[in-house]
Short mmCIF file of C-alpha atoms in Angstrom, two decimals:
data_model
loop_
_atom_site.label_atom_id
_atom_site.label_comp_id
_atom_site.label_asym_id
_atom_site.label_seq_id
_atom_site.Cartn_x
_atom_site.Cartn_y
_atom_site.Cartn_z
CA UNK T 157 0.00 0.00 0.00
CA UNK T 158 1.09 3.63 -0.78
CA UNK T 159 2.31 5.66 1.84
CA UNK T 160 0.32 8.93 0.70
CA UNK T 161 -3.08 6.20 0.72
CA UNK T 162 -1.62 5.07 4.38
CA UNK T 163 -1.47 8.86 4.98
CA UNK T 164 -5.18 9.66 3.56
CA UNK T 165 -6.86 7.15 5.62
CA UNK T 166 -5.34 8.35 8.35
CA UNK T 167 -6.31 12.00 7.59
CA UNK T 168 -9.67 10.70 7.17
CA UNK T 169 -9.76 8.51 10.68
CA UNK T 170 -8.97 11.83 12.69
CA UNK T 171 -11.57 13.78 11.11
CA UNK T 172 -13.74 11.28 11.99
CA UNK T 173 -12.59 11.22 15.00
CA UNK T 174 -13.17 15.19 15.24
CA UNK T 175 -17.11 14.63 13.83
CA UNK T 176 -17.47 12.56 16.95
CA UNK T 177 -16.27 15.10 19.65
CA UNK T 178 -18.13 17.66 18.00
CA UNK T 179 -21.35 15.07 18.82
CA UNK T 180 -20.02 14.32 21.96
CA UNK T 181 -19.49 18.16 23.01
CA UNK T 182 -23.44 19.33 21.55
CA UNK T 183 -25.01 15.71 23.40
CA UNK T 184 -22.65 16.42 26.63
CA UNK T 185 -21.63 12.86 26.50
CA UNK T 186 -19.38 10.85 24.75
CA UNK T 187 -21.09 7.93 21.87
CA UNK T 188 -19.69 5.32 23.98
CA UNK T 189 -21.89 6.56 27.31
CA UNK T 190 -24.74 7.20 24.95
CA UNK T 191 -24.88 3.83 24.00
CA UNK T 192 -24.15 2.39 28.03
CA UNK T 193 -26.45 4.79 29.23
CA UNK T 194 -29.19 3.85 26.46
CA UNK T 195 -28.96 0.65 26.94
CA UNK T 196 -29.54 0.59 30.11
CA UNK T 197 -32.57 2.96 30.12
CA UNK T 198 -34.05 0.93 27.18
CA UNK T 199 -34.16 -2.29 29.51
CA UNK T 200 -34.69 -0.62 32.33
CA UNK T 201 -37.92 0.91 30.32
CA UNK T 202 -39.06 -2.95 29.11
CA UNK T 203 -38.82 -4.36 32.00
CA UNK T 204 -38.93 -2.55 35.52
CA UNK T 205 -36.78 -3.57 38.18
CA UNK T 206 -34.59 -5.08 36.28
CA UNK T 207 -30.86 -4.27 37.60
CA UNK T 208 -27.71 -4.89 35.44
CA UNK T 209 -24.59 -5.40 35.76
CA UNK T 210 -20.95 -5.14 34.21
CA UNK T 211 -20.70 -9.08 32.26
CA UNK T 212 -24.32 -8.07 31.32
CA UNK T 213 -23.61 -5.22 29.73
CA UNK T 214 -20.34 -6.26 28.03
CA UNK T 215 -21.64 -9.04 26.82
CA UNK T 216 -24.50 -7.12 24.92
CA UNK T 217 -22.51 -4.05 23.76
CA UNK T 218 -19.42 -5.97 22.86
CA UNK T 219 -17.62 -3.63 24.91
CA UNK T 220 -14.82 -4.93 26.68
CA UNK T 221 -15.17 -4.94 30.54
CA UNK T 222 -12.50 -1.94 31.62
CA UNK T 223 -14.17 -0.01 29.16
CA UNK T 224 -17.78 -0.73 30.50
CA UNK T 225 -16.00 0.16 34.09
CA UNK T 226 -14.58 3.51 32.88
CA UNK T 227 -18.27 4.43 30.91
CA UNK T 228 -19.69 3.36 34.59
CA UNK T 229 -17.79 5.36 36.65
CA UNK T 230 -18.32 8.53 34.27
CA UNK T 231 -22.39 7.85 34.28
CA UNK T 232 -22.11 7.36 38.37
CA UNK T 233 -20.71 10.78 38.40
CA UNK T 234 -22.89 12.49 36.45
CA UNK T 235 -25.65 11.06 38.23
CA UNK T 236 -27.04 8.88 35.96
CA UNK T 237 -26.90 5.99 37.32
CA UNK T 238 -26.52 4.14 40.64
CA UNK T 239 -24.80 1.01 41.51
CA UNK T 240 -25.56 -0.96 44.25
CA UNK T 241 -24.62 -3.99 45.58
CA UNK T 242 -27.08 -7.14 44.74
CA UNK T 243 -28.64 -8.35 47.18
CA UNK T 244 -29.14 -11.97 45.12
CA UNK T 245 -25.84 -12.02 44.61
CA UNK T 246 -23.16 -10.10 47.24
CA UNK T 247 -20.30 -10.52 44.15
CA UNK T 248 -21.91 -8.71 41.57
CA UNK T 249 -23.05 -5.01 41.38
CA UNK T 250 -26.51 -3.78 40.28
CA UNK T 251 -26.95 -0.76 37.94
CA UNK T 252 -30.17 1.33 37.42
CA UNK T 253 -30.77 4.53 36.21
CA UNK T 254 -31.91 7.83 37.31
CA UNK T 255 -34.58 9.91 36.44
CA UNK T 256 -31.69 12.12 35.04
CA UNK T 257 -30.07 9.31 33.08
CA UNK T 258 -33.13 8.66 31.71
CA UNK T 259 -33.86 12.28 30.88
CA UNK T 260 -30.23 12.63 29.60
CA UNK T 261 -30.61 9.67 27.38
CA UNK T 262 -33.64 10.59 25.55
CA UNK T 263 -32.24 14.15 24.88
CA UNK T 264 -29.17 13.48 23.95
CA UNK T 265 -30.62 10.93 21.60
CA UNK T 266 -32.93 12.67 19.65
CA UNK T 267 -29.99 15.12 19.18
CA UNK T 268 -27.56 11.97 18.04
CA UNK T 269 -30.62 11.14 15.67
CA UNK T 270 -31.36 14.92 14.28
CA UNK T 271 -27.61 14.88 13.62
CA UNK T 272 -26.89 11.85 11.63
CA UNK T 273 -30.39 11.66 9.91
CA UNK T 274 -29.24 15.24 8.39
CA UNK T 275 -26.15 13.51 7.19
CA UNK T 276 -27.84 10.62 6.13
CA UNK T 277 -30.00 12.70 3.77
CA UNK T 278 -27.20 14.77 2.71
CA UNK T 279 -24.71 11.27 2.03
CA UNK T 280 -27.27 9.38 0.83
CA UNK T 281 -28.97 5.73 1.86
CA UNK T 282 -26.53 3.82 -0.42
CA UNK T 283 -23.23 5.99 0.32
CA UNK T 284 -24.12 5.03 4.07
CA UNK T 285 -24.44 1.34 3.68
CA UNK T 286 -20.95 0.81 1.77
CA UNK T 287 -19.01 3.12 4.21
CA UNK T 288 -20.99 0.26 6.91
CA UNK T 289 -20.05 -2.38 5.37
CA UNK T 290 -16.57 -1.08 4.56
CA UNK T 291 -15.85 -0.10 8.07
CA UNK T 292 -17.42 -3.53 9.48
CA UNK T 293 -14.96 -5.35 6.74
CA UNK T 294 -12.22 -3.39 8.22
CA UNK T 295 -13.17 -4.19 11.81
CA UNK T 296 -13.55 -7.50 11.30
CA UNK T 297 -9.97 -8.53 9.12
CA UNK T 298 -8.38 -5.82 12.38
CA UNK T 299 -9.47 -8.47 14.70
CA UNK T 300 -7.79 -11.36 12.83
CA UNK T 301 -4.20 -9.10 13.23
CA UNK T 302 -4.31 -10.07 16.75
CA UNK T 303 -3.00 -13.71 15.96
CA UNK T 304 -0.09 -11.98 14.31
CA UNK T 305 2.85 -11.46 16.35
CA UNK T 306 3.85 -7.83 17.03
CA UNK T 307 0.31 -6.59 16.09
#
């Protein structure tokens, strides 16, 4: 591969990377919490009284389980949720959300949505799924690196 390709995607990965803080700054939370946070409130929602915890949530989100801790520990201290201790189970923690969480969730989401369906509209439907299924490719043969030495 070229080095001035190497160079574009590169380019093109921090810019993304820029579109994302600019979400993250006008939402006041980060895509990753979103999502957490979401999540959460979604189940929560569906079924009341249910309480989560960390393997729960990793498991769903794919999200590896120092990263679920470090989402956690910023949605604790915002307030949005609480973890307890479960009382089934003295080894595992229980999340819920707040009435803030919740609140926070569903307006930072409509803003996520109002966002990207603009630039949905403006990239087009088909643009959208082939930068999808190009980044999903990409993810995917990343993954298989890690049974390469020194990757």
């Amino acid at each position: 591969m070229k080095s001035s390709l190497i160079e574009q995607f590169i380019t093109s990965m921090s810019r993304l990377k820029k579109l994302e803080a600019v979400f993250s700054a006008e939402c006041e939370m980060q895509i990753n919490e979103l999502a957490v946070l979401y999540h959460i409130t979604t189940l929560c929602n569906e079924s009341p009284g249910v309480h989560l915890n960390v393997p729960m949530i990793q498991e769903q989100l794919l999200i590896s389980k120092p990263a679920v801790s470090y989402i956690l520990n910023s949605l604790e201290k915002k307030s949005y949720i609480i973890r307890k201790i479960d009382l089934s189970d003295r080894r595992k923690i229980s999340i819920s959300v707040t009435s803030e969480g919740r609140a926070a969730a569903d307006q930072s989401i409509k803003k996520y949505y109002g966002i990207w369906t603009e630039i949905l509209q403006r990239f087009g439907e088909n643009n959208m799924k082939q930068l999808i299924k190009l980044l999903t490719d990409l993810n995917n043969l990343y993954r298989t690196l890690d049974d390469f030495p020194n990757h």
